Structure formats: structure tokens, C-alpha cells
Coordinates of C-alpha atoms in Angstrom, one line a residue:
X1 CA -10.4 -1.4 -9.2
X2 CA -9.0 -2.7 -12.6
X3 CA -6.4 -4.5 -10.9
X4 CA -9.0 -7.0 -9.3
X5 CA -9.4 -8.0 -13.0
X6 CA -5.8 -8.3 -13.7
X7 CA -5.5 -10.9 -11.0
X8 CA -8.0 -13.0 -12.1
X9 CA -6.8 -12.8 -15.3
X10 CA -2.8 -12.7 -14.9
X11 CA -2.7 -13.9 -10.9
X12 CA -1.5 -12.2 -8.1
X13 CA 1.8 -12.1 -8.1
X14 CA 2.5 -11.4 -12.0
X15 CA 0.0 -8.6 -11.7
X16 CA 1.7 -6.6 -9.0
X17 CA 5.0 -7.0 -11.3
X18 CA 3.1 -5.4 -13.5
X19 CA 2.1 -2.5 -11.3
X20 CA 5.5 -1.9 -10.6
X21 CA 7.1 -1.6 -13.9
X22 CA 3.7 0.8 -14.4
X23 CA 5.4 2.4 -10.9
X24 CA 8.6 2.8 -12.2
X25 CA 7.6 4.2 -15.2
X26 CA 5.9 6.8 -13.7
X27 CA 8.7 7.9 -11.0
X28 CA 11.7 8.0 -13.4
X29 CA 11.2 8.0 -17.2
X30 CA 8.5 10.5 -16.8
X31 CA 8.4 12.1 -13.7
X32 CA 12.0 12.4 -12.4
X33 CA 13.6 13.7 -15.7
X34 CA 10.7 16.3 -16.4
X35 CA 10.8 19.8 -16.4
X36 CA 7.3 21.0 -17.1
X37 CA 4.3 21.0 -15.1
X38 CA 2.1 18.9 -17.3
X39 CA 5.3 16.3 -17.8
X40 CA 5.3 16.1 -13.6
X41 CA 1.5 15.5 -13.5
X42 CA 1.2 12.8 -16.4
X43 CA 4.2 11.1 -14.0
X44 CA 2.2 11.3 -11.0
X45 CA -1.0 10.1 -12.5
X46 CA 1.1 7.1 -13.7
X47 CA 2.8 6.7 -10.6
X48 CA -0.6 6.9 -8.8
X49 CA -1.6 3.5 -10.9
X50 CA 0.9 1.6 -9.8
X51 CA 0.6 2.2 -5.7
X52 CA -2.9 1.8 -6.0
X53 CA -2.4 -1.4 -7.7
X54 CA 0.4 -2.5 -5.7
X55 CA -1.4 -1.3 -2.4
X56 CA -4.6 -3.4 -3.8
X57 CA -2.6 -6.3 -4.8
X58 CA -0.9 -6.7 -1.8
X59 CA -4.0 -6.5 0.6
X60 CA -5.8 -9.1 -2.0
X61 CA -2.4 -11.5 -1.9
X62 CA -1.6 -11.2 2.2
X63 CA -5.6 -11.8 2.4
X64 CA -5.9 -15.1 0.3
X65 CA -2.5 -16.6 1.7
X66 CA -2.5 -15.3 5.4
X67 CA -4.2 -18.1 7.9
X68 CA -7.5 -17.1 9.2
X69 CA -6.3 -16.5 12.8
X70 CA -3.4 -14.9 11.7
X71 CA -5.1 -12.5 9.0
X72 CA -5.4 -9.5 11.3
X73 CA -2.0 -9.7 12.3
X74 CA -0.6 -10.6 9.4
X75 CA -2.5 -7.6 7.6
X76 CA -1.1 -5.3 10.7
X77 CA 2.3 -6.5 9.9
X78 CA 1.7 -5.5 5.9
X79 CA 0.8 -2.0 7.2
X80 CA 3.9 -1.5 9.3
X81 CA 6.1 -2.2 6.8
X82 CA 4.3 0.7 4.6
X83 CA 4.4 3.1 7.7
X84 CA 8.5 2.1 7.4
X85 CA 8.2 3.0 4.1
X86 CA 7.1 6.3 4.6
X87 CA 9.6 7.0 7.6
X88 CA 12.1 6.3 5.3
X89 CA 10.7 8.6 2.7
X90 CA 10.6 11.9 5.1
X91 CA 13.9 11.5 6.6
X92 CA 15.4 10.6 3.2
X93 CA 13.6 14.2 2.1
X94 CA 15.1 15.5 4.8
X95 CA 18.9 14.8 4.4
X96 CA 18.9 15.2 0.6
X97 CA 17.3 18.9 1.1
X98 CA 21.3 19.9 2.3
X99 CA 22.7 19.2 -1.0
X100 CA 23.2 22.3 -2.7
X101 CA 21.3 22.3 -5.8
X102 CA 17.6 23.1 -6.5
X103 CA 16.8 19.8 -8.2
X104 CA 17.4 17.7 -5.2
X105 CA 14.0 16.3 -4.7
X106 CA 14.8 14.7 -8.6
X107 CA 16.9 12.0 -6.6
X108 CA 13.7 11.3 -4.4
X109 CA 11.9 10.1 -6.9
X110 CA 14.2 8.3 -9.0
X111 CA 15.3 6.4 -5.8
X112 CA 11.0 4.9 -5.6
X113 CA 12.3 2.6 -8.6
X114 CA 14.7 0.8 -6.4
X115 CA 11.9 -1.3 -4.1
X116 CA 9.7 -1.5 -7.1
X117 CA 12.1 -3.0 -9.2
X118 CA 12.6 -5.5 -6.1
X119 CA 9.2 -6.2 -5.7
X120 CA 9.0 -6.3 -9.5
X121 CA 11.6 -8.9 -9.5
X122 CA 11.4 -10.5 -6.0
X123 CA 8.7 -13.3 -6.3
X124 CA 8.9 -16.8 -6.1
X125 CA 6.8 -19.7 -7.8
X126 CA 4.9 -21.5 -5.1
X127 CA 6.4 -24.8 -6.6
X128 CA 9.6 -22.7 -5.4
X129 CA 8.7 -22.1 -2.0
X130 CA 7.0 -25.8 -1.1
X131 CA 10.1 -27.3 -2.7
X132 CA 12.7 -25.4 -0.3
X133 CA 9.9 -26.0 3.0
X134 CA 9.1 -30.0 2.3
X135 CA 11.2 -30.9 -0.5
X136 CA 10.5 -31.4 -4.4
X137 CA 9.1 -34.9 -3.9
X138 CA 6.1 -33.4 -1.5
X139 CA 5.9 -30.1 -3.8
X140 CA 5.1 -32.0 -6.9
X141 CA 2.1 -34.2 -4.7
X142 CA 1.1 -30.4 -3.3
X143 CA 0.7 -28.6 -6.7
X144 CA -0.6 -31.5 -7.9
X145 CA -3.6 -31.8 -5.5
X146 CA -3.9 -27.8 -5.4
X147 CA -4.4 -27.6 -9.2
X148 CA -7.1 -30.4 -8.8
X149 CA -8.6 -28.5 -6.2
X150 CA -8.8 -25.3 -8.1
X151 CA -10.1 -27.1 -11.6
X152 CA -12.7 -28.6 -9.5
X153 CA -13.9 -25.8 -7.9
X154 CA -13.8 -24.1 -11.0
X155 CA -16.1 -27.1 -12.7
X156 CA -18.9 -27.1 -9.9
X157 CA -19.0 -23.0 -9.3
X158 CA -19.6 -19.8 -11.2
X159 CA -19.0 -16.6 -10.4
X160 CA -19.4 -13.4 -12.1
X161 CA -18.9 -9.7 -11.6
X162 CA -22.6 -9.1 -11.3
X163 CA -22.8 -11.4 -8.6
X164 CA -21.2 -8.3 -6.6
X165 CA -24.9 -6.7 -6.9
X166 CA -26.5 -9.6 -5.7
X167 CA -27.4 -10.1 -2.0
X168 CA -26.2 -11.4 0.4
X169 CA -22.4 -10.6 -1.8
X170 CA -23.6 -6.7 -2.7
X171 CA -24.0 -6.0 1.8
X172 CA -20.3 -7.2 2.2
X173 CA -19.2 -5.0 -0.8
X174 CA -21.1 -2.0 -0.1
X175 CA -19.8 -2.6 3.7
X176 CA -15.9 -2.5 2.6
X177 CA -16.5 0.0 0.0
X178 CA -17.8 2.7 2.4
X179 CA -15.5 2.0 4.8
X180 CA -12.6 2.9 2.3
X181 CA -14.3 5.4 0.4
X182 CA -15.3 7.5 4.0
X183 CA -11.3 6.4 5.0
X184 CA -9.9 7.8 2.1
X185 CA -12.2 11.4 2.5
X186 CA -11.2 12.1 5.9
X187 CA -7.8 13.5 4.1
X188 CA -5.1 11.7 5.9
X189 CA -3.3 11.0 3.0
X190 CA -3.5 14.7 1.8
X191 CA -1.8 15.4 5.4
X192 CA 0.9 13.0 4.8
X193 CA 1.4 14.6 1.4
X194 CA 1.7 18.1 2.2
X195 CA 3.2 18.0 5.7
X196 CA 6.0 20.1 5.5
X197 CA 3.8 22.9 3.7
X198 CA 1.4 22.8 6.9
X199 CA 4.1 23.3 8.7
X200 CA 5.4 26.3 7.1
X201 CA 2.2 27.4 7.2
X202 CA 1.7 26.7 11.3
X203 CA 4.5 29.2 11.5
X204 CA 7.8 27.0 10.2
X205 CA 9.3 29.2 7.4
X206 CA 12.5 27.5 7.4
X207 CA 11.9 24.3 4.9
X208 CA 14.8 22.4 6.3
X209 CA 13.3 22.4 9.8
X210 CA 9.6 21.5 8.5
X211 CA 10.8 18.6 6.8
X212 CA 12.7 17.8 10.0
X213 CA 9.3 18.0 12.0
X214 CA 7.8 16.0 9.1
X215 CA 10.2 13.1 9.6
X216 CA 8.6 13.5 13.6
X217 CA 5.6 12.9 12.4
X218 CA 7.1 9.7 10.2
X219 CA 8.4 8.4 13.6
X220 CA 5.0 8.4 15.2
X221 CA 3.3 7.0 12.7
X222 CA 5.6 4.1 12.7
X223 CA 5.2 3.5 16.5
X224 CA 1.6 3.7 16.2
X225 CA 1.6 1.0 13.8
X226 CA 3.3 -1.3 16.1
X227 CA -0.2 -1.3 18.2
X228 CA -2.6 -3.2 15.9
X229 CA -0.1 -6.0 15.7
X230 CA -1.1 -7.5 18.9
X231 CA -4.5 -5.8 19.3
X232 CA -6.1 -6.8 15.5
X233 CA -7.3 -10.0 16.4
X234 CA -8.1 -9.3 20.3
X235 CA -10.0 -6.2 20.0
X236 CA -11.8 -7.0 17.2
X237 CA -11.9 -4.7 13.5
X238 CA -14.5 -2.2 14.1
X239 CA -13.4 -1.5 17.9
X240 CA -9.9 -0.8 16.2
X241 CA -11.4 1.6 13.8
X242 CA -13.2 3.2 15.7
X243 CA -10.4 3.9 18.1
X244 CA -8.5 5.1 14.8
X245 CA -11.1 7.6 13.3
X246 CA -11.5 9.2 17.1
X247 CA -7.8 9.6 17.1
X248 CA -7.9 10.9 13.7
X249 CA -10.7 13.4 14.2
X250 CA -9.2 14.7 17.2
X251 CA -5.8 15.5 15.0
X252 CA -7.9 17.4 12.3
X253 CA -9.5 19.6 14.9
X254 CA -6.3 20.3 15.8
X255 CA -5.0 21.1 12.6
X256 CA -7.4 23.1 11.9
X257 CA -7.5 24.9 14.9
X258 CA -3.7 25.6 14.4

């Protein structure tokens, strides 16, 4: 939620920079070189500010910038990439469990800083990017007229955060609220998490094999996210998620029943 603020204050871009030097903190200078419980669970509380941010600031940046009848898509697109992202991370689990040491998973974690730093690092101005598409001559006239645009809209309207608890504004935000407060208790990301411990648990005692199933289970989630690419926009949002929650209720029945 606080990084809602940040972007108002700092804009988008700087404040997911932000988030990911809070990432990086979190996955290497106190997570990946601790050896104590409590170290591990300050690191992951930090780390756990920064993807939350970054996740946030994302969705907020691809949702301001992305062309109304794109949106979906584009949005679709932004999700794929973090299904990648999490294909990556089981199989790269998976291989670095052979090395023969007991503080393998270390390298894991200290590898997170590498796209964070990127992302971190990675942005360019928008003067930058209209400069390089219609030249500097029609990116000075652009800025120019979007800075006008945004100090006059700024003159004529107010906006505040109580505004949110005002109607029609407080329907919308109670809407997308509940929809990611009742997507976030189903548990899917507690599935993701521990994986390769309900594995062992389904009756896989060797770990090398349950992270092997658990990079399975990466592969289908990134071919399932391939789907809402082309169906976003043509089935419409709530068909899609309600598609989604019956597919995810089915796989929890069967979890549990296994």
C-alpha cells in the first residue's frame, strides 16, 4: 500500500528502483549471509517489501502507460514474464541442489540481486525513449505539451486519499480490494512456496526428485500463462477469473485429498 504513496511522491519508475535496492537488501546483505533464524526472517520480511512493491509498481506503471485496448494483454504479457520468473527459480533450485555442500540454497538467493539490480538500474527517461522513436526535435515539443497537460490538470482538479471513501471512487476500490484480498487467501502462493515439501509429504522423500516435480509444476504454470494473452480482452476479466478460481478450487480439492 505505501508504495502507492511513494509514486506520487517520487514517480513510478524511481520508486520501483527504490523497491529493488530494498529487494536486494533483503536477499543478500541480510538474508543470504545469515546464519540464524531470526537474521533469515528479518531478510525475508525485507525481501517481502520489495516484491510487493515492485509487483504493485509494476501493475500501477504497465496500467497508466499500456493503451486501453491493449491493457489486458499487455497486463497478460507482465504476468508471463513473472510465471518465467518463477520457472527459472525451480529449475535453478533444482540443479544447484547437486552441488555438494549443505549451504547451496545461499547461491539462490544471492542470485535474486542480479534482475533487481537490472531493474534497479534499467529505466529510461521518457525524454529518452521519444527522443530515439521521433527524434529530439519532436521530444522536446512532446514533454513540453505533456508537462502542460499535467500542471493543468493539476490546477483545475483535486484529489485526495479520502476521496477513496467517497462514492462512486470507494465501490471501485472496495471491488479491486476484495478481489485481491479473497485472491491472495485462497493460498496459491503458499503452494508455490512450499511445493517441494508437499511433495515429500504426498509420498516424495527424495528432495532432489520433489524439486524436480516442482520445476513440472513451474512448466505448467508458464504454459498456462500463455492463455490469457489472447483471451484477456475477448473474454472479458470476470469470465477469465472465474475460469481461474474453478481451476484453482479444483487443484486444492485435490491437494487436499492427496
Amino acid at each position: 500500500m505505501s508504495i502507492c504513496i511513494l509514486a506520487d511522491i517520487h514517480g513510478r519508475e524511481r520508486t520501483m528502483s527504490i523497491a529493488c535496492v530494498v529487494f536486494i537488501i533483503g536477499a543478500i546483505v541480510v538474508q543470504a549471509v545469515s546464519y540464524t533464524i531470526t537474521a533469515i526472517t528479518v531478510g525475508r520480511v525485507v525481501l517481502g517489501y520489495g516484491v510487493g512493491a515492485c509487483a504493485e509498481g509494476v501493475l500501477l506503471y504497465v496500467s497508466e502507460i499500456a493503451p486501453a485496448k491493449l491493457r489486458g494483454r499487455i497486463i497478460g504479457i507482465e504476468q508471463m514474464i513473472l510465471c518465467f520468473g518463477e520457472l527459472f527459480a525451480f529449475w535453478l533450485n533444482y540443479g544447484f541442489n547437486y552441488l555438494e555442500t549443505p549451504h547451496w540454497w545461499r547461491i539462490p538467493l544471492a542470485i535474486q540481486v542480479v534482475p533487481a539490480a537490472i531493474l534497479a538500474y534499467g529505466h529510461q527517461c521518457a525524454r529518452e525513449i521519444l527522443a530515439r522513436l521521433n527524434g529530439d526535435d519532436a521530444a522536446t515539443v512532446q514533454m513540453a505539451a505533456t508537462v502542460n497537460e499535467v500542471a493543468f490538470e493539476r490546477a483545475v482538479t483535486t484529489a485526495t486519499w479520502g476521496d477513496m471513501f467517497k462514492t462512486p471512487v470507494l465501490r471501485v476500490a472496495r471491488f479491486g480490494m476484495g478481489v485481491q484480498v479473497f485472491q491472495q487467501i485462497t493460498g496459491t502462493n503458499s503452494i508455490l512456496y512450499y511445493t517441494p515439501s508437499l511433495f515429500e509429504r504426498g509420498g516424495i522423500t527424495d528432495p532432489k526428485t520433489a524439486n524436480l516435480a516442482t520445476g513440472g509444476v513451474g512448466i505448467i504454470l508458464f504454459v498456462s500463462a500463455w492463455f490469457p494473452i489472447f483471451f484477456f480482452d475477448r473474454l472479458g476479466r470476470k469470465t477469465k477469473l472465474q475460469i481461474g478460481l474453478i481451476g484453482m478450487m479444483c487443484a486444492m480439492i485435490g491437494i487436499t485429498v492427496l
